[in-house]
mmCIF file of C-alpha atoms in Angstrom:
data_model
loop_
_atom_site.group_PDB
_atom_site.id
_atom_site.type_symbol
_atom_site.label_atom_id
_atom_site.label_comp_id
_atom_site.label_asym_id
_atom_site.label_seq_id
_atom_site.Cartn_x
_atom_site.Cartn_y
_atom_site.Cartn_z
ATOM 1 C CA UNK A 1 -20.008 24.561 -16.293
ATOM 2 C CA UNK A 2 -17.819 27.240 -15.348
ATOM 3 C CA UNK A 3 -14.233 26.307 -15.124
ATOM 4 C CA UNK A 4 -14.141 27.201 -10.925
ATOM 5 C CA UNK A 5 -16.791 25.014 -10.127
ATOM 6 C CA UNK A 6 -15.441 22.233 -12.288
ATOM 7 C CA UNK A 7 -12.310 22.079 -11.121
ATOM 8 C CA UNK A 8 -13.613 22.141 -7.101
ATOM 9 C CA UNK A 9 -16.010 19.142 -8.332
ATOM 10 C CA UNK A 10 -12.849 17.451 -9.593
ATOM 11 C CA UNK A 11 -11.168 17.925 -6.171
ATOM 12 C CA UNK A 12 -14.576 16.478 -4.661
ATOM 13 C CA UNK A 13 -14.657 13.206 -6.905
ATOM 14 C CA UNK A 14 -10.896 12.675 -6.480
ATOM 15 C CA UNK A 15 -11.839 12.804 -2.664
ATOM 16 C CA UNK A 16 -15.141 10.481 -2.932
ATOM 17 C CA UNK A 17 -13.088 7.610 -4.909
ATOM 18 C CA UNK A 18 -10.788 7.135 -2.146
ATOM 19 C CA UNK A 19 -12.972 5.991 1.132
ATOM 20 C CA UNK A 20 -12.732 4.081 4.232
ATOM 21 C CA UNK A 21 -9.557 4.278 6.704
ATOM 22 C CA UNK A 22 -7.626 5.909 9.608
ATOM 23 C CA UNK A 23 -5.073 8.791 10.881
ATOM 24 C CA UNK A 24 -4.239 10.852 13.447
ATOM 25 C CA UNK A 25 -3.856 13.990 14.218
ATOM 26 C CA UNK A 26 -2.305 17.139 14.093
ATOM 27 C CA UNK A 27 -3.929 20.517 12.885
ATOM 28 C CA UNK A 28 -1.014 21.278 10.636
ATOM 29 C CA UNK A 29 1.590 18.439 11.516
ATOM 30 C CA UNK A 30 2.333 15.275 10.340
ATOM 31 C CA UNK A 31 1.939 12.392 11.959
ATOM 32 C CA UNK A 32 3.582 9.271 12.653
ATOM 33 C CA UNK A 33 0.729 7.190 13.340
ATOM 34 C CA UNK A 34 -0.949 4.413 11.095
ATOM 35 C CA UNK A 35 -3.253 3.841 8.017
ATOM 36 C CA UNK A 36 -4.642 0.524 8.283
ATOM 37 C CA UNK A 37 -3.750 -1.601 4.940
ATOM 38 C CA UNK A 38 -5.685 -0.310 1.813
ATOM 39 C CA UNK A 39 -7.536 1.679 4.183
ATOM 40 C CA UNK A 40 -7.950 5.532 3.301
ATOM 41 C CA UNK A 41 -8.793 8.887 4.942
ATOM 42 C CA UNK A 42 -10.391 11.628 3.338
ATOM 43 C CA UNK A 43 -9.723 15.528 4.866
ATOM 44 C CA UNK A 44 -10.686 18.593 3.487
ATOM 45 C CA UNK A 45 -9.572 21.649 4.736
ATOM 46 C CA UNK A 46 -10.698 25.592 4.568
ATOM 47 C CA UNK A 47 -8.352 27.838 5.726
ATOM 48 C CA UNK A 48 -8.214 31.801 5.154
ATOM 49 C CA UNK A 49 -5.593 34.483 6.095
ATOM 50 C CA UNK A 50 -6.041 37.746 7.136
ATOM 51 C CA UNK A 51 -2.702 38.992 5.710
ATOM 52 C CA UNK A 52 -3.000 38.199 2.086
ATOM 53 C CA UNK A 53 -7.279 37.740 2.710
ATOM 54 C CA UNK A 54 -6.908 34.569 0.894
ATOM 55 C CA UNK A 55 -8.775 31.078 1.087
ATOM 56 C CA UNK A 56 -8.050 27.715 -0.153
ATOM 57 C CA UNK A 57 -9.771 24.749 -0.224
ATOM 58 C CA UNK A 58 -7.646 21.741 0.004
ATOM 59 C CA UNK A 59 -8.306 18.041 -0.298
ATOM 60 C CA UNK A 60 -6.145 15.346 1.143
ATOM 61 C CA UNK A 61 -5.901 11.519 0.948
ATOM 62 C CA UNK A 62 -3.820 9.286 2.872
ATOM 63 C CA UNK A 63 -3.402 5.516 1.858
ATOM 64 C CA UNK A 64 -2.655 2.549 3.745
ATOM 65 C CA UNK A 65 0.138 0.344 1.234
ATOM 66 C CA UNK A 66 0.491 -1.281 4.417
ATOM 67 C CA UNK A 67 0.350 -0.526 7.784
ATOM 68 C CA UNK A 68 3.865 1.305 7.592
ATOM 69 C CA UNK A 69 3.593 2.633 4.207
ATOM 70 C CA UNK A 70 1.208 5.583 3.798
ATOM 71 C CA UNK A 71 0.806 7.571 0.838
ATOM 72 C CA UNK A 72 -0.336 10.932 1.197
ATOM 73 C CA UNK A 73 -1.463 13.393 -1.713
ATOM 74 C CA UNK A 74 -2.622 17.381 -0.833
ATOM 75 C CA UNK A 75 -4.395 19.071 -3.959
ATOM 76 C CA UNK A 76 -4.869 22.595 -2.528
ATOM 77 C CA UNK A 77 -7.271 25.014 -4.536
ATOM 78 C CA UNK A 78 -7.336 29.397 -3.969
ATOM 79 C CA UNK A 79 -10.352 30.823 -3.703
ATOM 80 C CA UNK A 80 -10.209 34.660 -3.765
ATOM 81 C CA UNK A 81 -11.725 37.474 -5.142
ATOM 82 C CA UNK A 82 -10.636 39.009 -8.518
ATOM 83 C CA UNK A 83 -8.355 36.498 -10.976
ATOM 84 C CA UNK A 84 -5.981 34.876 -8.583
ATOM 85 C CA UNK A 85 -8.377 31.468 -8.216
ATOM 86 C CA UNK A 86 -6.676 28.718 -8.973
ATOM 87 C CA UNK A 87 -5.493 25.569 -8.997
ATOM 88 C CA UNK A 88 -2.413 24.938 -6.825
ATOM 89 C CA UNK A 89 0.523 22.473 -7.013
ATOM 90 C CA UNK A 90 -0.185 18.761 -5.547
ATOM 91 C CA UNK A 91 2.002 17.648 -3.248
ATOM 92 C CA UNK A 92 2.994 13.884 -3.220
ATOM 93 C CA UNK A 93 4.641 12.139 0.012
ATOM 94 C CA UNK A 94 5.313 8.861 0.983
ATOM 95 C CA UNK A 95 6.123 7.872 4.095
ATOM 96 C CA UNK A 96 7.571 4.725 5.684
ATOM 97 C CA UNK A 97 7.638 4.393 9.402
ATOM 98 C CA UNK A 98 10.823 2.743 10.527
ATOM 99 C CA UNK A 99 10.445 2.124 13.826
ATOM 100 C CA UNK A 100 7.474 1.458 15.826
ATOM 101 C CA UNK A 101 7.205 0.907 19.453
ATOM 102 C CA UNK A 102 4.027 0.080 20.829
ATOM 103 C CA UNK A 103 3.240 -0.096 24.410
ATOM 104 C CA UNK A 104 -0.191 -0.528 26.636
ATOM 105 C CA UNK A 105 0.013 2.925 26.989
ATOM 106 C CA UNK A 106 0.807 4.001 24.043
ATOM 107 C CA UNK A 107 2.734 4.035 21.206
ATOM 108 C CA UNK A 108 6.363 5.931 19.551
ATOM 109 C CA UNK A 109 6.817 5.905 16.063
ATOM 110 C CA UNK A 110 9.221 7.579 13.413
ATOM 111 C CA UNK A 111 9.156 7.800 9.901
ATOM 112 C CA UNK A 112 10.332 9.210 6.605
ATOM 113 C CA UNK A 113 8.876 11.501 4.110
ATOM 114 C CA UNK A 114 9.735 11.460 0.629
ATOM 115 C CA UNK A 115 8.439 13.249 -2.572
ATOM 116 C CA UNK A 116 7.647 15.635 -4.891
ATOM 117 C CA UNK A 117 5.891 18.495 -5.541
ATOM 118 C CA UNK A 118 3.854 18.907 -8.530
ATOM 119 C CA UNK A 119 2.637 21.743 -10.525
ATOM 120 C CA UNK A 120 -0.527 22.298 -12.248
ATOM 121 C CA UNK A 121 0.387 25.028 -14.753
ATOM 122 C CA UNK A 122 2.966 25.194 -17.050
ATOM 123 C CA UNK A 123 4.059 28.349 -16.188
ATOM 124 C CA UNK A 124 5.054 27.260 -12.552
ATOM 125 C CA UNK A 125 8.267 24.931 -11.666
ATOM 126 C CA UNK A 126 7.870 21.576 -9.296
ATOM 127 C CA UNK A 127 10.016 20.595 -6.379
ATOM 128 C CA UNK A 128 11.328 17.430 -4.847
ATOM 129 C CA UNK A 129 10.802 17.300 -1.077
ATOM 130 C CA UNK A 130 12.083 15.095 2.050
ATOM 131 C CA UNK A 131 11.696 14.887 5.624
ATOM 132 C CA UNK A 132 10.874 12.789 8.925
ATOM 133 C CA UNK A 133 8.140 12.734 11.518
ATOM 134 C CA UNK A 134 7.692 11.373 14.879
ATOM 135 C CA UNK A 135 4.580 10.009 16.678
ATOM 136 C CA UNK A 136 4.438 9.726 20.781
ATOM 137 C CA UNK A 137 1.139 8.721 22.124
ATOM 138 C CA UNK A 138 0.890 7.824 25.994
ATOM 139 C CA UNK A 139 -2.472 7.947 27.635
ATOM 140 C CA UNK A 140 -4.586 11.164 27.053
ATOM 141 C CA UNK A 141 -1.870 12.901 25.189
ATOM 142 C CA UNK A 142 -0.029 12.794 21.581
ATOM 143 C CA UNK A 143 2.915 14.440 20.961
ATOM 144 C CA UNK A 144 3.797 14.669 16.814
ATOM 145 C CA UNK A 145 7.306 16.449 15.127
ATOM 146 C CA UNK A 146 7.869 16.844 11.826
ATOM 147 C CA UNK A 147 10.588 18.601 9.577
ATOM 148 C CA UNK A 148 9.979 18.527 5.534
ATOM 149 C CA UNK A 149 12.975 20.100 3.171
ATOM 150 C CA UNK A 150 11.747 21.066 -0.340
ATOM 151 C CA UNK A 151 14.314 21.408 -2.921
ATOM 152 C CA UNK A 152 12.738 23.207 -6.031
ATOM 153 C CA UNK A 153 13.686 22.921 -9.642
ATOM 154 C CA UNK A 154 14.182 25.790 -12.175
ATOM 155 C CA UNK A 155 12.394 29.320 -10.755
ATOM 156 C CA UNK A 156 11.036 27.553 -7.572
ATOM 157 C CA UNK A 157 12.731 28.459 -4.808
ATOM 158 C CA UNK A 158 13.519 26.275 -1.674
ATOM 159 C CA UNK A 159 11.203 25.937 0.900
ATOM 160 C CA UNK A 160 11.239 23.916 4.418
ATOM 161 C CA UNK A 161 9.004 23.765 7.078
ATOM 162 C CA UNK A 162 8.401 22.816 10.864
ATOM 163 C CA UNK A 163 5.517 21.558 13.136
ATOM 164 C CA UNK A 164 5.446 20.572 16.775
ATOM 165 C CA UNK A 165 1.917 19.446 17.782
ATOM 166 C CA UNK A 166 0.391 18.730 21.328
ATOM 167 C CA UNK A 167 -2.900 17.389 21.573
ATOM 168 C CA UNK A 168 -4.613 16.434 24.815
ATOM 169 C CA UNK A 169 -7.612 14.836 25.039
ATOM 170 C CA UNK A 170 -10.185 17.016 27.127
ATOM 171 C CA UNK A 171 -13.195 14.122 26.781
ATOM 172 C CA UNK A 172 -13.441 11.827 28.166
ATOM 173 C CA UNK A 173 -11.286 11.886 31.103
ATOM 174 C CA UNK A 174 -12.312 8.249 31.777
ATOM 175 C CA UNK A 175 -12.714 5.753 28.986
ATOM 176 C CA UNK A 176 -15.771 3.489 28.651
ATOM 177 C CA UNK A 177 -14.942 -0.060 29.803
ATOM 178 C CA UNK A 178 -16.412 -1.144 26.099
ATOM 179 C CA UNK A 179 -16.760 0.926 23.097
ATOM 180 C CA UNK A 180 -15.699 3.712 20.952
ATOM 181 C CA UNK A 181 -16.996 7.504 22.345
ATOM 182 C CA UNK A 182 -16.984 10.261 21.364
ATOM 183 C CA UNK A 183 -13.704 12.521 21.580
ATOM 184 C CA UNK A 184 -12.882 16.049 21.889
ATOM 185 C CA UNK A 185 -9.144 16.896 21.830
ATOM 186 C CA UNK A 186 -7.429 20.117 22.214
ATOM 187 C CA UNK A 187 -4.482 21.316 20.379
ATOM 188 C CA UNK A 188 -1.379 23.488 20.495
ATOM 189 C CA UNK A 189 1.342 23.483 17.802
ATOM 190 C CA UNK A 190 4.308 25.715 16.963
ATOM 191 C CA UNK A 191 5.447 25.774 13.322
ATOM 192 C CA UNK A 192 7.769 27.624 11.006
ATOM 193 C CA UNK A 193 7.300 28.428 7.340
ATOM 194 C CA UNK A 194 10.570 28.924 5.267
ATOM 195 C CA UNK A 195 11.245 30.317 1.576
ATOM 196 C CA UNK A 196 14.677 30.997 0.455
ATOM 197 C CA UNK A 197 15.349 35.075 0.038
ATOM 198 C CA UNK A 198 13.353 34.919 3.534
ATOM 199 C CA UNK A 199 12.923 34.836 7.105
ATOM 200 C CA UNK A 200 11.550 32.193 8.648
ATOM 201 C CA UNK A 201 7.926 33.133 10.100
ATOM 202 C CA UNK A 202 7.442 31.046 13.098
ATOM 203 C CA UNK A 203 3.191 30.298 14.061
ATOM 204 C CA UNK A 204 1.562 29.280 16.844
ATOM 205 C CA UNK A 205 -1.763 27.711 16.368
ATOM 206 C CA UNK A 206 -4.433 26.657 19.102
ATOM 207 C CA UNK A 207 -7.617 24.482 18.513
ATOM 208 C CA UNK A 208 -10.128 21.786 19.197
ATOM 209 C CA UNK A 209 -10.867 18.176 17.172
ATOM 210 C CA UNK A 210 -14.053 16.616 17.666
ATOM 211 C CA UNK A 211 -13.938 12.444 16.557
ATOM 212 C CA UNK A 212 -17.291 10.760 16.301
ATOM 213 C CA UNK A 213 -16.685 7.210 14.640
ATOM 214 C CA UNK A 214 -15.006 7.833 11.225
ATOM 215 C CA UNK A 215 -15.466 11.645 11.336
ATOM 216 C CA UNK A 216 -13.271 14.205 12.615
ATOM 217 C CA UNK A 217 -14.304 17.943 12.745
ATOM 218 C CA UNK A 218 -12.155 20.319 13.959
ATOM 219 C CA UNK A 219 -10.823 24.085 13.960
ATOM 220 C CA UNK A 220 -8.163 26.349 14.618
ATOM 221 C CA UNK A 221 -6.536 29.798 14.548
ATOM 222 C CA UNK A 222 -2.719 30.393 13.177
ATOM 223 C CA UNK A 223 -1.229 33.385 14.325
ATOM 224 C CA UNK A 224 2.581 34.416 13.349
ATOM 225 C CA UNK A 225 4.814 35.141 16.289
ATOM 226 C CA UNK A 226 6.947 37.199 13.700
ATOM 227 C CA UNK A 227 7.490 38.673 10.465
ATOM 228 C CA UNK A 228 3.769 39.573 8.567
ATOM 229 C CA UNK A 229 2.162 39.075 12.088
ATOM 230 C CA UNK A 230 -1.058 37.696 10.131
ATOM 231 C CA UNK A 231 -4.067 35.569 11.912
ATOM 232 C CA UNK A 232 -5.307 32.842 10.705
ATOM 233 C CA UNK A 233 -8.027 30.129 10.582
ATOM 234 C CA UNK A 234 -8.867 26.858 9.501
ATOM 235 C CA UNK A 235 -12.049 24.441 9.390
ATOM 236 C CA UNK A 236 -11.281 20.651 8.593
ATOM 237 C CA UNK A 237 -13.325 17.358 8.136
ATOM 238 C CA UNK A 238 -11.377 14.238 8.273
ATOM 239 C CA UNK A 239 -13.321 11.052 7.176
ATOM 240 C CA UNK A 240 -12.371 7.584 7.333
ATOM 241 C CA UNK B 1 -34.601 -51.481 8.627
ATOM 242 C CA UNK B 2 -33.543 -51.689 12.416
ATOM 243 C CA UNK B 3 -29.927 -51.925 11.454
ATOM 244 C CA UNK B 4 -29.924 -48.938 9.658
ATOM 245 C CA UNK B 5 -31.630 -47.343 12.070
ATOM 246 C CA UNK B 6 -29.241 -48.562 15.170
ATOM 247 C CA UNK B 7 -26.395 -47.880 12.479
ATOM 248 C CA UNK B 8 -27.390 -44.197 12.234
ATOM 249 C CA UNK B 9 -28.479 -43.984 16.376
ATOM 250 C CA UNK B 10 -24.331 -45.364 17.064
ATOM 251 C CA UNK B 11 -23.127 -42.315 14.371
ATOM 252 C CA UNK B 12 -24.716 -39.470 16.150
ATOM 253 C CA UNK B 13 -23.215 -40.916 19.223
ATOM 254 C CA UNK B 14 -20.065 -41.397 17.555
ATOM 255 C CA UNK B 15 -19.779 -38.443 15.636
ATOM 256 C CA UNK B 16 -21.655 -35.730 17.406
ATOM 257 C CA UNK B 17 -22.499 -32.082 15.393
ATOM 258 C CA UNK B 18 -19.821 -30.024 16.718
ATOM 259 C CA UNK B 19 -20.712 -25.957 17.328
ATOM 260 C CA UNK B 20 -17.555 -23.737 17.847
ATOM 261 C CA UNK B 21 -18.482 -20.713 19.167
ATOM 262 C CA UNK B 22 -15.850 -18.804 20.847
ATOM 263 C CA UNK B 23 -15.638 -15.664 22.551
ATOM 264 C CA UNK B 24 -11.927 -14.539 22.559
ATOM 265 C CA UNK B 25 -10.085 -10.908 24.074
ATOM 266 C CA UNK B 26 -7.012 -9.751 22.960
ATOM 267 C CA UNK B 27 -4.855 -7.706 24.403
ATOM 268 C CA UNK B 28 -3.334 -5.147 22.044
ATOM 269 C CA UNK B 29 -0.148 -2.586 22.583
ATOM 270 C CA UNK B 30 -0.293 0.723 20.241
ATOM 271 C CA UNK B 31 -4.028 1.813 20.631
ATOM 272 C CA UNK B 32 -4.494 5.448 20.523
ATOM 273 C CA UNK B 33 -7.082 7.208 19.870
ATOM 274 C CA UNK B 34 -10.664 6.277 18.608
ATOM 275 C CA UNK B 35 -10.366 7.669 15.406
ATOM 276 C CA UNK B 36 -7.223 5.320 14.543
ATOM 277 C CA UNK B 37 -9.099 2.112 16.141
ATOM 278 C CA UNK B 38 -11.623 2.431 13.569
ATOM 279 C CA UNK B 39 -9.930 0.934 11.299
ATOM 280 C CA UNK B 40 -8.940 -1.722 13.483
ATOM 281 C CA UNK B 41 -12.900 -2.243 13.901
ATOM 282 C CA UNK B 42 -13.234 -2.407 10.196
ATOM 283 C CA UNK B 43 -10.319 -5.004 9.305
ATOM 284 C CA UNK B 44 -11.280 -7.511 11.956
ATOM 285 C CA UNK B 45 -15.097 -7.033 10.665
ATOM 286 C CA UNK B 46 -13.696 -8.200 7.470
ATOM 287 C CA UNK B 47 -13.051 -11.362 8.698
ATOM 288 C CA UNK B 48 -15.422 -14.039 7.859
ATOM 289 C CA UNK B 49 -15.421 -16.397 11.011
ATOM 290 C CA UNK B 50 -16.316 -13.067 13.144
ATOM 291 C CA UNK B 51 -19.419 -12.515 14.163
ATOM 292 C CA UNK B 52 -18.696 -9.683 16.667
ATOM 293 C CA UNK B 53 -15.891 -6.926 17.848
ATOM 294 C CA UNK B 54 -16.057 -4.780 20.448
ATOM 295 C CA UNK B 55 -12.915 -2.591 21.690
ATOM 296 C CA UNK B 56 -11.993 -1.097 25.097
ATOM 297 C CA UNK B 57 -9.817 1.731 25.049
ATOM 298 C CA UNK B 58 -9.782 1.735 28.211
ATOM 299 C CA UNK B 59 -8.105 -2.181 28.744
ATOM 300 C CA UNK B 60 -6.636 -1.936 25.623
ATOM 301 C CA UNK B 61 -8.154 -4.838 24.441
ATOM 302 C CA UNK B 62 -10.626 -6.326 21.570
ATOM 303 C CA UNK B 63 -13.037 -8.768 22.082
ATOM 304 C CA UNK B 64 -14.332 -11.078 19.645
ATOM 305 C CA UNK B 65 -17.048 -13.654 18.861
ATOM 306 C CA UNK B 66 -16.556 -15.899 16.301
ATOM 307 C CA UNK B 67 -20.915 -16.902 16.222
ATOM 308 C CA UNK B 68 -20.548 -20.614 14.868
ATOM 309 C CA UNK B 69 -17.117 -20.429 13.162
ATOM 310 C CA UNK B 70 -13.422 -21.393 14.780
ATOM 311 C CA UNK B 71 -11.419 -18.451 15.208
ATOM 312 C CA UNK B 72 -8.514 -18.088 13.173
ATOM 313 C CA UNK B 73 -6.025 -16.657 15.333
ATOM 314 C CA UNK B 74 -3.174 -16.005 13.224
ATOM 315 C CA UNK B 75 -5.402 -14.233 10.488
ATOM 316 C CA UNK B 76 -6.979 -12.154 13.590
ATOM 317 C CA UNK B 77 -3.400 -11.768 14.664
ATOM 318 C CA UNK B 78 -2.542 -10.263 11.104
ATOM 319 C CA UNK B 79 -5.483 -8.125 10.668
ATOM 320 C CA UNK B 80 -4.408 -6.095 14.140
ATOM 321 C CA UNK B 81 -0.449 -6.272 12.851
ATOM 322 C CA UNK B 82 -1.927 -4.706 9.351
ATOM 323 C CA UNK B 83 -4.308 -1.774 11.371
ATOM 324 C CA UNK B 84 -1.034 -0.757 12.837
ATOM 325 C CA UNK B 85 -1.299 -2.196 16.274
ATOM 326 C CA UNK B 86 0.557 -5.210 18.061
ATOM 327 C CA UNK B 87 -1.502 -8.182 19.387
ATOM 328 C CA UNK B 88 -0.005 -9.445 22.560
ATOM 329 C CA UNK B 89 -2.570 -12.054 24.491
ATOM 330 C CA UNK B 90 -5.225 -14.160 23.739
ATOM 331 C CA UNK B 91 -7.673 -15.112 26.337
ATOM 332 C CA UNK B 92 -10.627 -17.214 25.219
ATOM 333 C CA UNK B 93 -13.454 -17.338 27.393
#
């Protein structure tokens, strides 16, 4: 089997062992809100740019240790044309919510991230990484903020990174009196992308989410306010 | 023969079959969105004295039938503290 298609059946399996949980819900942010205990969600994500006319597939899991402990693994995979496919580093994060404050409304919620990342070729250097992220949820609206520092070792060089996410919930405008609908969200989020030796390249990104029981479908496009100026897009299925 | 059968007559009185079937609602603080109550669906299904959960968003509330078991309130209690959410009432009805 050729060694492409291996290695995106290996990112499929490593996705279909881990099933059954919750999360929620930024495009591109993190969020502060829970994973049920030993529950799991499964999200894969397509996402090209125009810029660099490059795709990856990535696959992520986020575990319930409890229902303030989540751990949350990314194994991204380039697809392009040529001899640039490959594997990409894993990330590893954990993150513990300190304080939670939940309300009939609603809930705020703040946590810490903590990790490492993880390379898949000898030839490339890992990273340690750290941050926090904060959840408010009141009524029809979320509001998510996250920071994440990454320190790397040997060549890598320092990255960090920013998200603010605002997603509103379009449908429906009234709630059932019993039962779980349908959903369709829409989202806005400004982020920033940072490497050491450069500028920081601020992105704006607008989409839609679409939650039917334990799936989640949902799209968006990236485009930089600065620096490259490249567009974006990205497809995700979150399941639970 | 007829004392037996007055005996056993006087122990059904006594000791009648006892059915608990309760229907109980919970009010809970944290709900979101339906994508994160799944899973507080799925841990409360778990449970084996439940026979049946429904949840309003909309109240912010679960509601549960417990079919011909007693609830157990404080592992009902847990299983919304370990989806993430915080019980605050129960009503039974």
């Amino acid at each position: 089997m050729p060694n492409k298609w291996a290695t995106l059946l290996w990112i499929g399996l490593l996705g279909l062992c881990f099933q059954s949980g919750a999360l929620g819900m930024g495009l591109r942010s993190f969020v502060a809100l829970p994973v049920e205990k030993g529950g799991t969600v499964l999200r894969g994500v397509v996402s090209h740019d125009n810029e660099t006319n490059i795709n990856q597939l990535t696959a992520n899991l986020a575990y319930g240790i409890d229902h303030k402990k989540t751990l949350l693994v990314g194994a991204p995979y380039r697809l392009s044309s040529g001899n640039t496919e490959r594997l990409e580093d894993f990330s590893l994060l954990y993150r513990q919510i300190l304080s939670q404050v939940d309300e009939p409304k609603g809930t705020r919620r703040l946590g810490l991230l903590g990790g490492a990342v993880i390379p898949t070729d000898s030839s490339r250097d890992g990273a340690f990484q750290a941050g926090a992220v904060a959840t408010w949820f009141r009524d029809k609206n979320e509001w998510d903020i996250d920071a994440l520092y990454q320190v790397g070792t040997g060549d890598r060089r320092d990255s960090a990174r920013y998200d603010l996410s605002w997603q509103h919930r379009l449908i429906p405008t009234v709630y059932p009196e019993w039962g779980i609908p349908s959903e369709v969200y829409g989202v806005v989020e400004l982020g920033g992308r940072w490497q050491k030796g450069a500028s920081f390249v601020h992105q704006f990104t607008l989409g839609l989410q679409w939650t039917q029981g334990r799936w989640v479908i949902e799209g968006g496009v990236v485009q930089d306010l600065n620096g490259p100026d490249s567009t974006g897009f990205l497809l995700s299925v979150r399941f639970h | 023969m007829k004392i037996m059968t007055l005996l056993t007559l006087l122990m059904g009185i006594t000791f009648p079959v006892t059915v608990f079937s309760e229907t109980l609602e919970i009010e809970i603080n944290g709900m979101t969105c339906a994508f994160c109550v799944d899973g507080l669906l799925r841990k409360l299904g778990k449970l084996p004295e439940i026979a049946q959960v429904d949840v309003s968003l909309k109240n912010k509330k679960v509601r549960i039938d417990t079919g011909d078991e007693k609830a157990d309130i404080d592992a009902i209690k847990q299983a919304i503290i370990d989806s993430g959410f915080t019980p605050v009432k129960v009503h039974a009805k």
